[in-house]
Short mmCIF file of C-alpha atoms in Angstrom, two decimals:
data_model
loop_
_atom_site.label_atom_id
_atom_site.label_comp_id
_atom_site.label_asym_id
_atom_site.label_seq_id
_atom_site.Cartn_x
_atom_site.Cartn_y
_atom_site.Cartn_z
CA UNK R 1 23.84 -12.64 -61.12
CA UNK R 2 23.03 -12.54 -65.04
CA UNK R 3 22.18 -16.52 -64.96
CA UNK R 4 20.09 -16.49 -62.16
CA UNK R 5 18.05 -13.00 -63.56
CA UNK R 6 17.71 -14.73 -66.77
CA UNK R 7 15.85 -18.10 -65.31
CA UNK R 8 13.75 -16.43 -63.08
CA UNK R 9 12.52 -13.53 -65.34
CA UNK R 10 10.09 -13.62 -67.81
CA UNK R 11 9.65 -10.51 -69.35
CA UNK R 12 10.17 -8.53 -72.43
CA UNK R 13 13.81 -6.79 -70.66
CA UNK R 14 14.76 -10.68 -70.70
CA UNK R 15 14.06 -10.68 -74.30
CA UNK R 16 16.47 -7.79 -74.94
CA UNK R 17 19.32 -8.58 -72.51
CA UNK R 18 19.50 -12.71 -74.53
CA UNK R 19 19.32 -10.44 -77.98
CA UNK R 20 21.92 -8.32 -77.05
CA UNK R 21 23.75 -11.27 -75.80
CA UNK R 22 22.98 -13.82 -79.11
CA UNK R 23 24.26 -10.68 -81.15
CA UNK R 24 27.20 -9.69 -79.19
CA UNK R 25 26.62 -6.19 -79.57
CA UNK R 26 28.64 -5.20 -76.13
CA UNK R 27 28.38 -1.31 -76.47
CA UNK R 28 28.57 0.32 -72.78
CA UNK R 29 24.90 1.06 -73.33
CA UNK R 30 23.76 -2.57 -73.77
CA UNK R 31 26.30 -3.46 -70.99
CA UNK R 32 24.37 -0.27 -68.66
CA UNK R 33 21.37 -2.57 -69.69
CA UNK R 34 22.48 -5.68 -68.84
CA UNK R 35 23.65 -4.73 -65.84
CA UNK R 36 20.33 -3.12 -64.58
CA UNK R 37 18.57 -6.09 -65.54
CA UNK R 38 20.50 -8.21 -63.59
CA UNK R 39 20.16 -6.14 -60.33
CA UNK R 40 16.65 -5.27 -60.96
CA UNK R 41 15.53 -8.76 -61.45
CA UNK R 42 17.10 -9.95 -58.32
CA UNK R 43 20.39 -11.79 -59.76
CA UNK R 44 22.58 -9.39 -57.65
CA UNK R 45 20.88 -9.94 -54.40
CA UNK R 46 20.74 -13.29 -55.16
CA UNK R 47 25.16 -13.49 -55.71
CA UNK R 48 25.06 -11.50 -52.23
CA UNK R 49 23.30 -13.68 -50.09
CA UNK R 50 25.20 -16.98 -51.54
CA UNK R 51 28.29 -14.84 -51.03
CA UNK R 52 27.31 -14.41 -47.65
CA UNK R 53 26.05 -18.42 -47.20
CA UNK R 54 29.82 -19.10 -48.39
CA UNK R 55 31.71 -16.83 -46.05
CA UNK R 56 29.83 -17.88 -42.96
CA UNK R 57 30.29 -21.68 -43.86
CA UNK R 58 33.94 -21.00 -44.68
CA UNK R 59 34.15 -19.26 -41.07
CA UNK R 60 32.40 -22.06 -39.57
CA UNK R 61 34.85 -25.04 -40.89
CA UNK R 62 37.55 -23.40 -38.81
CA UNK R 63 36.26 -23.42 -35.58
CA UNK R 64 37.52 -26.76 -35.71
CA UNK R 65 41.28 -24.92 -35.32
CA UNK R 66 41.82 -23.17 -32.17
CA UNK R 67 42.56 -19.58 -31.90
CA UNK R 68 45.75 -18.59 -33.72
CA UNK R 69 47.09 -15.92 -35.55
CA UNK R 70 46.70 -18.29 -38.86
CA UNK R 71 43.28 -18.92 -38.24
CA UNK R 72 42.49 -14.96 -37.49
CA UNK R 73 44.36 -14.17 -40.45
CA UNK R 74 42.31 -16.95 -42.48
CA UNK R 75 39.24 -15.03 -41.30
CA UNK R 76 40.37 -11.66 -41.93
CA UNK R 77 40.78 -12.74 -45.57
CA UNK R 78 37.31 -14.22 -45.97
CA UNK R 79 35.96 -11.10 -44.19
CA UNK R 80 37.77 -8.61 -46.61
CA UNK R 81 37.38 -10.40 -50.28
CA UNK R 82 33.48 -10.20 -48.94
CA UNK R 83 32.91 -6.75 -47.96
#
């Protein structure tokens, strides 16, 4: 989410989140910062919907299996790490 908010932001919050970042200065306040930055600029929507592009694609290479309790249980797994 941070990478993708940094390349498509250009604004003076950008600025402060690569300072902070340069000067390693990781207090929980700059992290509160970076965070915000990185959801309000889109980079956490962004990890969500490729998250999502993943799981169905990973759902979809199985239908190649017929039904079976491994297969269910495969999906299960990719439904709960995603949710």
């Amino acid at each position: 989410p941070l990478i993708y908010a940094l390349q498509n932001s250009d604004n003076d919050v950008k600025s402060n989140v690569v300072a902070i970042i340069h000067s390693k200065d990781f207090t929980t306040s700059n992290i509160d910062s970076i965070m915000e930055f990185a959801r309000t600029a889109g980079g956490v929507e962004y990890a969500e919907n490729k998250m999502n592009e993943f799981k169905n694609q990973a759902i979809n290479e199985l239908n190649i299996f017929e039904e079976s309790a491994y297969k269910t249980a495969l999906i299960q797994c990719v439904e709960f790490a995603t949710s």
